[in-house]
Amino acid sequence: MRPHGPTDYGRYRCERITDPFRFRDIAADWGRLHRRSGGSVFSHHALLMAKIETSIEKRRALCAVTLWDGDRLVGAACLARRRERIARKLRFQAMKLTFLDQFDVGWNDVLLDPDAEGLADVMVRASYDVPGVKIADFFPLSPYAGGTAFRMAARRTGRMLDEQVEMLSSTVDLEGGQEGILARRSKNTRTKLRQLMRRTEGPSFRYLRSGNDDAFTHELLDEALEMSFRSWKADVGTNIGARGDERSYLHRLLAEPPEGCHFYVDLLRRDGEAVAFALTLTDGKRACGLITDYDKAYQKESYGRAVFMQSIYNAAADGAEIFDTMRLTPLSENIHDDLEDLWRCHLRLGYGLAPLVVRVEALLRGLRDRTGLKSTRVHGRRKFQAQE
């Protein structure tokens, strides 16, 4: 398919990829850039390809921006063109440039070769030149790979409408295994966690864990997804089991994980029935807790926290050094060792109502924060939130 917008930026050539078959063709180039730039697990080519091929919406919206120095891929961002609402109160919809996976589990990377000079500025210009869009909504943007450099370059252009820390990702140091994790907690937290884990070690409980090399992994994942219909998320229609594309994506991830990665399902049964589960994706020494869910009928028993802690202990036993809880919640606030910022950046790609509304919202939020009219807190819009 013909690329959109200008393609030449000095020594760099831009190719905007809207054809999934072309995106598949650059897997080897993407993999080399991913390793050089230090990209996270969520920007593995195999993982992105799985999302594209299991979702018609993502397939149609794909607009990946790639930068080439000769025949060498030096910059890449897996983006999409979508028509979405601007602001919560308005019915107005605008064509946005977003990350391919803006509101799903995980975060997004902008991959930039660290040895390529001036690449962040070129990536910003290449994003601006995507035709037909008035605004970019990049969220959640990670600090990994070239994320911070991209954000700084966008700020220098003067087209940054708004930037804010949209959510906090909390991490747990796994040094010392289970006892090491507990030793760094307060006495009260240690006591409560040990009591909780002892309760779920009784004869009526059973923990199950499967990896992507186990024969019953897919069956265990299906059991977990069916349990999600009994979670609190089912009341508002955001339970993961109800979304066919997400189910297909997770099964695809089990069958064809990115190289060097492992996908695990931790499930807790009570009297033979699933009451809570946790999904974990590991990449080398880092484990990411994708989703934790529980049967709302057992909310007071905190089975969600129990299976969440068991997934952390399992990651430590497997040799991981860091467990990323993906989002700071009441579930993880007493056990985290560090926090990382995930950003949201609105960029003006043209003129019109869309950038004006974003600018007004940013000004009103600044006024509210300065006057103290309403207390603020960092929050996220992740669809599938880990809960206690």
Short mmCIF file of C-alpha atoms in Angstrom, two decimals:
data_model
loop_
_atom_site.label_atom_id
_atom_site.label_comp_id
_atom_site.label_asym_id
_atom_site.label_seq_id
_atom_site.Cartn_x
_atom_site.Cartn_y
_atom_site.Cartn_z
CA MET A 1 0.00 0.00 0.00
CA ARG A 2 1.22 3.54 -0.72
CA PRO A 3 2.66 5.38 2.31
CA HIS A 4 0.82 8.45 3.61
CA GLY A 5 2.45 11.88 3.85
CA PRO A 6 6.08 12.95 3.30
CA THR A 7 8.62 10.15 3.30
CA ASP A 8 12.04 11.90 3.25
CA TYR A 9 13.58 13.53 6.33
CA GLY A 10 17.20 14.20 5.47
CA ARG A 11 19.19 11.03 5.87
CA TYR A 12 16.14 9.15 7.15
CA ARG A 13 13.30 7.70 5.12
CA CYS A 14 9.85 7.29 6.65
CA GLU A 15 7.50 4.44 5.81
CA ARG A 16 4.00 4.44 7.25
CA ILE A 17 2.71 0.88 7.33
CA THR A 18 -1.02 0.28 7.08
CA ASP A 19 -0.86 -3.22 5.60
CA PRO A 20 -0.56 -6.05 8.20
CA PHE A 21 1.31 -8.18 5.65
CA ARG A 22 3.98 -5.48 5.29
CA PHE A 23 4.18 -5.17 9.08
CA ARG A 24 4.81 -8.91 9.29
CA ASP A 25 7.61 -8.60 6.70
CA ILE A 26 9.71 -6.34 8.92
CA ALA A 27 9.76 -8.73 11.90
CA ALA A 28 13.53 -9.31 11.76
CA ASP A 29 14.29 -5.58 11.42
CA TRP A 30 11.88 -4.74 14.24
CA GLY A 31 13.49 -7.37 16.47
CA ARG A 32 16.98 -5.94 15.96
CA LEU A 33 15.77 -2.41 16.75
CA HIS A 34 13.84 -3.67 19.77
CA ARG A 35 17.00 -5.19 21.25
CA ARG A 36 19.19 -2.14 20.48
CA SER A 37 16.74 0.36 21.92
CA GLY A 38 15.87 -1.61 25.06
CA GLY A 39 12.18 -1.97 24.29
CA SER A 40 9.85 -3.60 26.78
CA VAL A 41 7.90 -6.83 26.42
CA PHE A 42 4.87 -4.93 25.09
CA SER A 43 6.70 -3.76 21.95
CA HIS A 44 7.87 -7.20 20.82
CA HIS A 45 6.94 -7.65 17.17
CA ALA A 46 5.31 -11.03 17.81
CA LEU A 47 3.08 -9.55 20.50
CA LEU A 48 2.01 -6.62 18.29
CA MET A 49 1.41 -8.95 15.36
CA ALA A 50 -0.80 -11.13 17.53
CA LYS A 51 -2.91 -8.10 18.47
CA ILE A 52 -3.28 -7.05 14.83
CA GLU A 53 -4.27 -10.49 13.61
CA THR A 54 -6.79 -11.16 16.38
CA SER A 55 -8.60 -7.81 16.11
CA ILE A 56 -10.36 -6.48 13.01
CA GLU A 57 -10.43 -2.99 14.53
CA LYS A 58 -6.66 -2.92 15.07
CA ARG A 59 -6.05 -4.38 11.62
CA ARG A 60 -8.05 -1.60 9.98
CA ALA A 61 -6.61 1.20 12.13
CA LEU A 62 -2.93 0.23 11.79
CA CYS A 63 -0.62 3.12 10.86
CA ALA A 64 2.85 2.16 12.10
CA VAL A 65 5.53 4.83 11.63
CA THR A 66 8.97 3.43 10.76
CA LEU A 67 12.21 5.31 10.06
CA TRP A 68 14.99 3.85 7.94
CA ASP A 69 18.63 4.78 7.50
CA GLY A 70 19.30 3.10 4.17
CA ASP A 71 18.06 -0.46 4.69
CA ARG A 72 18.41 -0.32 8.50
CA LEU A 73 15.36 0.26 10.68
CA VAL A 74 16.29 2.92 13.26
CA GLY A 75 12.93 4.14 14.59
CA ALA A 76 9.48 2.64 15.00
CA ALA A 77 6.16 3.27 16.72
CA CYS A 78 3.13 1.01 16.30
CA LEU A 79 0.40 3.63 15.82
CA ALA A 80 -3.21 3.68 14.62
CA ARG A 81 -5.71 6.13 13.11
CA ARG A 82 -9.06 6.13 14.94
CA ARG A 83 -12.15 8.31 15.06
CA GLU A 84 -12.88 8.85 18.75
CA ARG A 85 -14.63 11.24 21.08
CA ILE A 86 -12.84 14.32 22.35
CA ALA A 87 -13.56 15.07 26.03
CA ARG A 88 -16.07 13.23 28.17
CA LYS A 89 -19.02 15.60 27.80
CA LEU A 90 -18.95 16.25 24.04
CA ARG A 91 -20.44 14.09 21.31
CA PHE A 92 -17.85 15.43 18.86
CA GLN A 93 -15.53 12.81 17.37
CA ALA A 94 -12.21 13.54 15.71
CA MET A 95 -9.70 11.47 13.80
CA LYS A 96 -6.91 10.73 16.28
CA LEU A 97 -3.44 9.31 15.97
CA THR A 98 -2.98 6.89 18.88
CA PHE A 99 -0.93 3.91 19.83
CA LEU A 100 -2.32 0.68 18.42
CA ASP A 101 -3.15 -0.53 21.93
CA GLN A 102 -4.11 2.66 23.68
CA PHE A 103 -6.46 1.34 26.36
CA ASP A 104 -5.54 -2.32 26.70
CA VAL A 105 -3.31 -3.97 29.29
CA GLY A 106 0.31 -2.86 29.17
CA TRP A 107 2.03 0.26 27.90
CA ASN A 108 3.56 1.51 24.65
CA ASP A 109 7.14 2.15 23.50
CA VAL A 110 8.63 4.42 20.87
CA LEU A 111 11.68 2.51 19.62
CA LEU A 112 14.67 4.70 18.72
CA ASP A 113 18.16 3.50 17.83
CA PRO A 114 20.42 5.10 20.49
CA ASP A 115 23.23 5.63 17.93
CA ALA A 116 21.09 7.47 15.35
CA GLU A 117 21.54 11.24 15.61
CA GLY A 118 18.48 13.52 15.89
CA LEU A 119 16.10 10.59 15.54
CA ALA A 120 13.57 11.68 18.19
CA ASP A 121 12.90 14.95 16.35
CA VAL A 122 12.42 13.10 13.07
CA MET A 123 10.00 10.64 14.70
CA VAL A 124 7.93 13.57 15.99
CA ARG A 125 7.85 15.18 12.53
CA ALA A 126 6.90 11.87 10.91
CA SER A 127 4.00 11.56 13.36
CA TYR A 128 2.87 15.12 12.60
CA ASP A 129 2.78 14.39 8.87
CA VAL A 130 0.20 11.59 9.06
CA PRO A 131 -2.63 13.05 6.95
CA GLY A 132 -6.24 13.39 8.05
CA VAL A 133 -5.61 13.69 11.78
CA LYS A 134 -5.81 16.81 13.94
CA ILE A 135 -4.63 15.46 17.25
CA ALA A 136 -2.38 12.75 18.67
CA ASP A 137 -3.28 11.03 21.94
CA PHE A 138 -0.27 8.97 23.00
CA PHE A 139 -1.09 6.92 26.09
CA PRO A 140 0.24 5.17 28.05
CA LEU A 141 3.77 6.16 26.93
CA SER A 142 6.56 4.36 28.75
CA PRO A 143 9.96 5.86 29.65
CA TYR A 144 11.69 2.87 28.05
CA ALA A 145 13.44 2.72 24.67
CA GLY A 146 12.94 6.20 23.14
CA GLY A 147 9.83 7.25 25.05
CA THR A 148 11.42 10.03 27.09
CA ALA A 149 13.42 11.38 24.12
CA PHE A 150 10.26 11.42 21.99
CA ARG A 151 8.34 13.34 24.65
CA MET A 152 11.13 15.91 25.01
CA ALA A 153 11.32 16.34 21.21
CA ALA A 154 7.55 16.85 21.00
CA ARG A 155 7.78 19.50 23.70
CA ARG A 156 10.47 21.39 21.76
CA THR A 157 8.23 21.75 18.72
CA GLY A 158 5.65 23.77 20.62
CA ARG A 159 2.82 21.47 19.51
CA MET A 160 2.49 19.73 22.86
CA LEU A 161 -1.04 20.53 24.00
CA ASP A 162 -0.85 18.67 27.27
CA GLU A 163 1.30 16.10 29.04
CA GLN A 164 0.67 14.45 32.36
CA VAL A 165 1.54 11.37 34.37
CA GLU A 166 -1.60 9.39 33.64
CA MET A 167 -0.84 6.49 35.95
CA LEU A 168 1.81 5.05 38.21
CA SER A 169 3.21 1.58 37.66
CA SER A 170 4.42 -0.04 40.89
CA THR A 171 7.26 -2.57 40.97
CA VAL A 172 8.29 -5.22 43.49
CA ASP A 173 11.92 -6.19 44.05
CA LEU A 174 12.05 -10.00 44.01
CA GLU A 175 15.48 -10.33 45.62
CA GLY A 176 15.45 -12.97 48.33
CA GLY A 177 12.33 -14.69 47.03
CA GLN A 178 9.19 -14.91 49.12
CA GLU A 179 10.89 -14.22 52.44
CA GLY A 180 12.88 -11.35 50.97
CA ILE A 181 9.71 -9.75 49.63
CA LEU A 182 7.96 -10.05 52.99
CA ALA A 183 10.99 -8.82 54.93
CA ARG A 184 10.77 -5.45 53.18
CA ARG A 185 7.14 -4.95 54.17
CA SER A 186 5.82 -3.52 57.42
CA LYS A 187 5.13 -5.89 60.29
CA ASN A 188 1.37 -5.42 59.91
CA THR A 189 1.49 -6.14 56.16
CA ARG A 190 3.67 -9.22 56.67
CA THR A 191 1.27 -10.60 59.25
CA LYS A 192 -1.82 -10.07 57.09
CA LEU A 193 -0.21 -11.57 53.98
CA ARG A 194 0.97 -14.66 55.84
CA GLN A 195 -2.45 -15.16 57.40
CA LEU A 196 -4.11 -14.83 54.01
CA MET A 197 -1.79 -17.31 52.32
CA ARG A 198 -2.22 -19.82 55.16
CA ARG A 199 -6.01 -19.65 54.74
CA THR A 200 -5.72 -20.57 51.06
CA GLU A 201 -3.48 -23.55 51.84
CA GLY A 202 -6.36 -25.47 53.41
CA PRO A 203 -7.77 -28.73 51.98
CA SER A 204 -10.59 -26.98 50.13
CA PHE A 205 -8.16 -24.79 48.13
CA ARG A 206 -5.87 -25.55 45.24
CA TYR A 207 -3.46 -23.34 43.29
CA LEU A 208 -2.85 -24.22 39.66
CA ARG A 209 -0.23 -22.74 37.37
CA SER A 210 0.49 -23.44 33.76
CA GLY A 211 3.09 -22.19 31.32
CA ASN A 212 3.07 -22.04 27.57
CA ASP A 213 4.59 -25.54 27.34
CA ASP A 214 1.87 -27.28 29.34
CA ALA A 215 -0.77 -29.38 27.62
CA PHE A 216 -3.65 -27.93 29.69
CA THR A 217 -2.69 -24.26 29.54
CA HIS A 218 -5.49 -23.27 27.16
CA GLU A 219 -8.07 -25.11 29.24
CA LEU A 220 -6.89 -23.35 32.38
CA LEU A 221 -7.02 -19.98 30.62
CA ASP A 222 -10.59 -20.69 29.47
CA GLU A 223 -11.55 -21.55 33.05
CA ALA A 224 -10.12 -18.23 34.22
CA LEU A 225 -11.90 -16.27 31.49
CA GLU A 226 -15.22 -17.94 32.30
CA MET A 227 -14.72 -16.99 35.96
CA SER A 228 -14.43 -13.34 34.88
CA PHE A 229 -18.18 -13.36 34.18
CA ARG A 230 -18.63 -13.62 37.98
CA SER A 231 -16.34 -10.68 38.70
CA TRP A 232 -17.35 -7.10 39.50
CA LYS A 233 -16.26 -6.12 35.98
CA ALA A 234 -19.09 -8.16 34.50
CA ASP A 235 -21.55 -5.66 36.00
CA VAL A 236 -20.12 -2.87 33.83
CA GLY A 237 -19.28 -4.99 30.79
CA THR A 238 -15.49 -4.83 31.02
CA ASN A 239 -14.76 -8.41 32.05
CA ILE A 240 -12.12 -9.83 29.77
CA GLY A 241 -14.00 -13.06 29.09
CA ALA A 242 -16.75 -11.17 27.26
CA ARG A 243 -14.40 -9.82 24.58
CA GLY A 244 -13.76 -12.25 21.78
CA ASP A 245 -10.72 -10.40 20.45
CA GLU A 246 -9.04 -10.33 23.85
CA ARG A 247 -9.69 -14.03 24.40
CA SER A 248 -8.24 -14.83 21.00
CA TYR A 249 -5.23 -12.64 21.68
CA LEU A 250 -4.44 -14.34 25.00
CA HIS A 251 -4.74 -17.81 23.48
CA ARG A 252 -2.49 -16.66 20.64
CA LEU A 253 0.02 -15.38 23.19
CA LEU A 254 0.03 -18.81 24.83
CA ALA A 255 0.56 -20.59 21.53
CA GLU A 256 3.14 -18.19 20.05
CA PRO A 257 4.80 -16.08 22.77
CA PRO A 258 7.55 -13.61 21.82
CA GLU A 259 11.02 -15.13 21.86
CA GLY A 260 12.38 -15.37 25.39
CA CYS A 261 8.98 -14.63 26.97
CA HIS A 262 6.62 -16.81 28.99
CA PHE A 263 2.93 -16.45 29.69
CA TYR A 264 1.50 -17.90 32.90
CA VAL A 265 -1.99 -18.48 34.25
CA ASP A 266 -2.27 -18.69 38.05
CA LEU A 267 -5.68 -19.88 39.19
CA LEU A 268 -7.12 -20.47 42.66
CA ARG A 269 -9.91 -23.01 43.14
CA ARG A 270 -12.12 -23.37 46.18
CA ASP A 271 -14.03 -26.65 46.43
CA GLY A 272 -13.21 -27.30 42.78
CA GLU A 273 -14.50 -23.94 41.50
CA ALA A 274 -12.33 -21.08 40.23
CA VAL A 275 -12.52 -18.06 42.55
CA ALA A 276 -9.56 -15.92 41.38
CA PHE A 277 -6.86 -15.81 38.71
CA ALA A 278 -3.81 -13.83 37.67
CA LEU A 279 -2.13 -13.59 34.24
CA THR A 280 1.61 -12.89 34.12
CA LEU A 281 3.91 -12.19 31.18
CA THR A 282 7.65 -12.50 31.76
CA ASP A 283 10.46 -11.15 29.63
CA GLY A 284 13.87 -12.13 30.92
CA LYS A 285 14.28 -10.82 34.44
CA ARG A 286 11.08 -8.73 34.45
CA ALA A 287 7.61 -10.12 35.12
CA CYS A 288 4.46 -8.10 34.37
CA GLY A 289 1.19 -8.81 36.14
CA LEU A 290 -1.29 -8.30 33.32
CA ILE A 291 -4.65 -9.03 34.94
CA THR A 292 -5.88 -10.12 38.37
CA ASP A 293 -9.55 -10.89 38.87
CA TYR A 294 -11.77 -12.59 41.42
CA ASP A 295 -15.30 -13.85 41.96
CA LYS A 296 -17.21 -10.93 43.52
CA ALA A 297 -19.09 -13.37 45.77
CA TYR A 298 -15.82 -13.80 47.71
CA GLN A 299 -14.72 -10.18 47.81
CA LYS A 300 -14.31 -10.06 51.58
CA GLU A 301 -12.10 -13.16 51.55
CA SER A 302 -9.47 -11.33 49.44
CA TYR A 303 -8.84 -14.27 47.11
CA GLY A 304 -7.77 -11.80 44.43
CA ARG A 305 -4.92 -10.61 46.64
CA ALA A 306 -3.98 -14.21 47.45
CA VAL A 307 -3.60 -15.29 43.82
CA PHE A 308 -1.85 -11.99 43.06
CA MET A 309 0.75 -12.64 45.75
CA GLN A 310 1.14 -16.25 44.61
CA SER A 311 1.91 -15.05 41.07
CA ILE A 312 4.62 -12.76 42.51
CA TYR A 313 6.13 -15.59 44.55
CA ASN A 314 6.10 -17.83 41.47
CA ALA A 315 7.87 -15.18 39.38
CA ALA A 316 10.58 -14.91 42.03
CA ALA A 317 10.99 -18.69 42.10
CA ASP A 318 11.38 -18.68 38.30
CA GLY A 319 14.32 -16.26 38.51
CA ALA A 320 12.67 -12.93 37.75
CA GLU A 321 14.22 -9.93 39.48
CA ILE A 322 11.38 -7.38 39.14
CA PHE A 323 7.61 -7.82 39.23
CA ASP A 324 5.71 -4.96 37.61
CA THR A 325 2.19 -4.75 39.00
CA MET A 326 1.25 -2.55 35.99
CA ARG A 327 -0.76 -0.09 38.05
CA LEU A 328 -0.67 1.24 41.59
CA THR A 329 -3.89 0.08 43.25
CA PRO A 330 -5.02 -0.84 46.77
CA LEU A 331 -3.93 -4.34 45.79
CA SER A 332 -0.28 -3.34 45.38
CA GLU A 333 0.23 -0.14 47.37
CA ASN A 334 1.53 -1.92 50.48
CA ILE A 335 3.93 -4.26 48.68
CA HIS A 336 5.64 -2.12 46.06
CA ASP A 337 9.28 -1.05 46.31
CA ASP A 338 9.33 1.59 43.57
CA LEU A 339 7.09 3.57 41.22
CA GLU A 340 7.42 4.36 37.51
CA ASP A 341 5.61 7.06 35.53
CA LEU A 342 3.46 6.29 32.50
CA TRP A 343 2.63 9.39 30.47
CA ARG A 344 -0.20 10.74 28.38
CA CYS A 345 0.73 13.26 25.67
CA HIS A 346 -1.68 15.22 23.50
CA LEU A 347 -0.04 16.70 20.40
CA ARG A 348 -1.53 19.15 17.91
CA LEU A 349 -1.26 17.76 14.39
CA GLY A 350 -3.48 20.42 12.82
CA TYR A 351 -6.00 23.11 13.69
CA GLY A 352 -9.66 22.75 14.55
CA LEU A 353 -12.02 21.91 17.41
CA ALA A 354 -10.15 18.83 18.68
CA PRO A 355 -6.89 20.54 19.75
CA LEU A 356 -8.88 23.50 21.12
CA VAL A 357 -10.92 21.22 23.42
CA VAL A 358 -7.78 19.49 24.71
CA ARG A 359 -6.12 22.84 25.40
CA VAL A 360 -9.17 24.10 27.32
CA GLU A 361 -9.30 20.88 29.37
CA ALA A 362 -5.61 21.25 30.24
CA LEU A 363 -6.09 24.87 31.33
CA LEU A 364 -9.09 23.99 33.49
CA ARG A 365 -7.22 21.14 35.13
CA GLY A 366 -4.28 23.45 35.88
CA LEU A 367 -6.65 26.00 37.40
CA ARG A 368 -8.29 23.35 39.54
CA ASP A 369 -4.93 22.07 40.80
CA ARG A 370 -3.62 25.57 41.61
CA THR A 371 -6.75 26.69 43.45
CA GLY A 372 -7.31 23.41 45.28
CA LEU A 373 -10.96 23.32 44.23
CA LYS A 374 -10.75 19.58 43.94
CA SER A 375 -8.14 17.14 45.16
CA THR A 376 -6.34 15.30 42.39
CA ARG A 377 -4.76 11.90 42.19
CA VAL A 378 -2.92 10.02 39.47
CA HIS A 379 -5.32 7.63 37.86
CA GLY A 380 -5.53 5.41 34.84
CA ARG A 381 -8.11 4.34 32.29
CA ARG A 382 -6.93 0.77 31.96
CA LYS A 383 -9.89 -1.45 31.16
CA PHE A 384 -8.85 -4.43 33.25
CA GLN A 385 -7.72 -3.26 36.66
CA ALA A 386 -6.20 -5.49 39.31
CA GLN A 387 -8.37 -5.35 42.37
CA GLU A 388 -8.20 -6.63 45.88
#
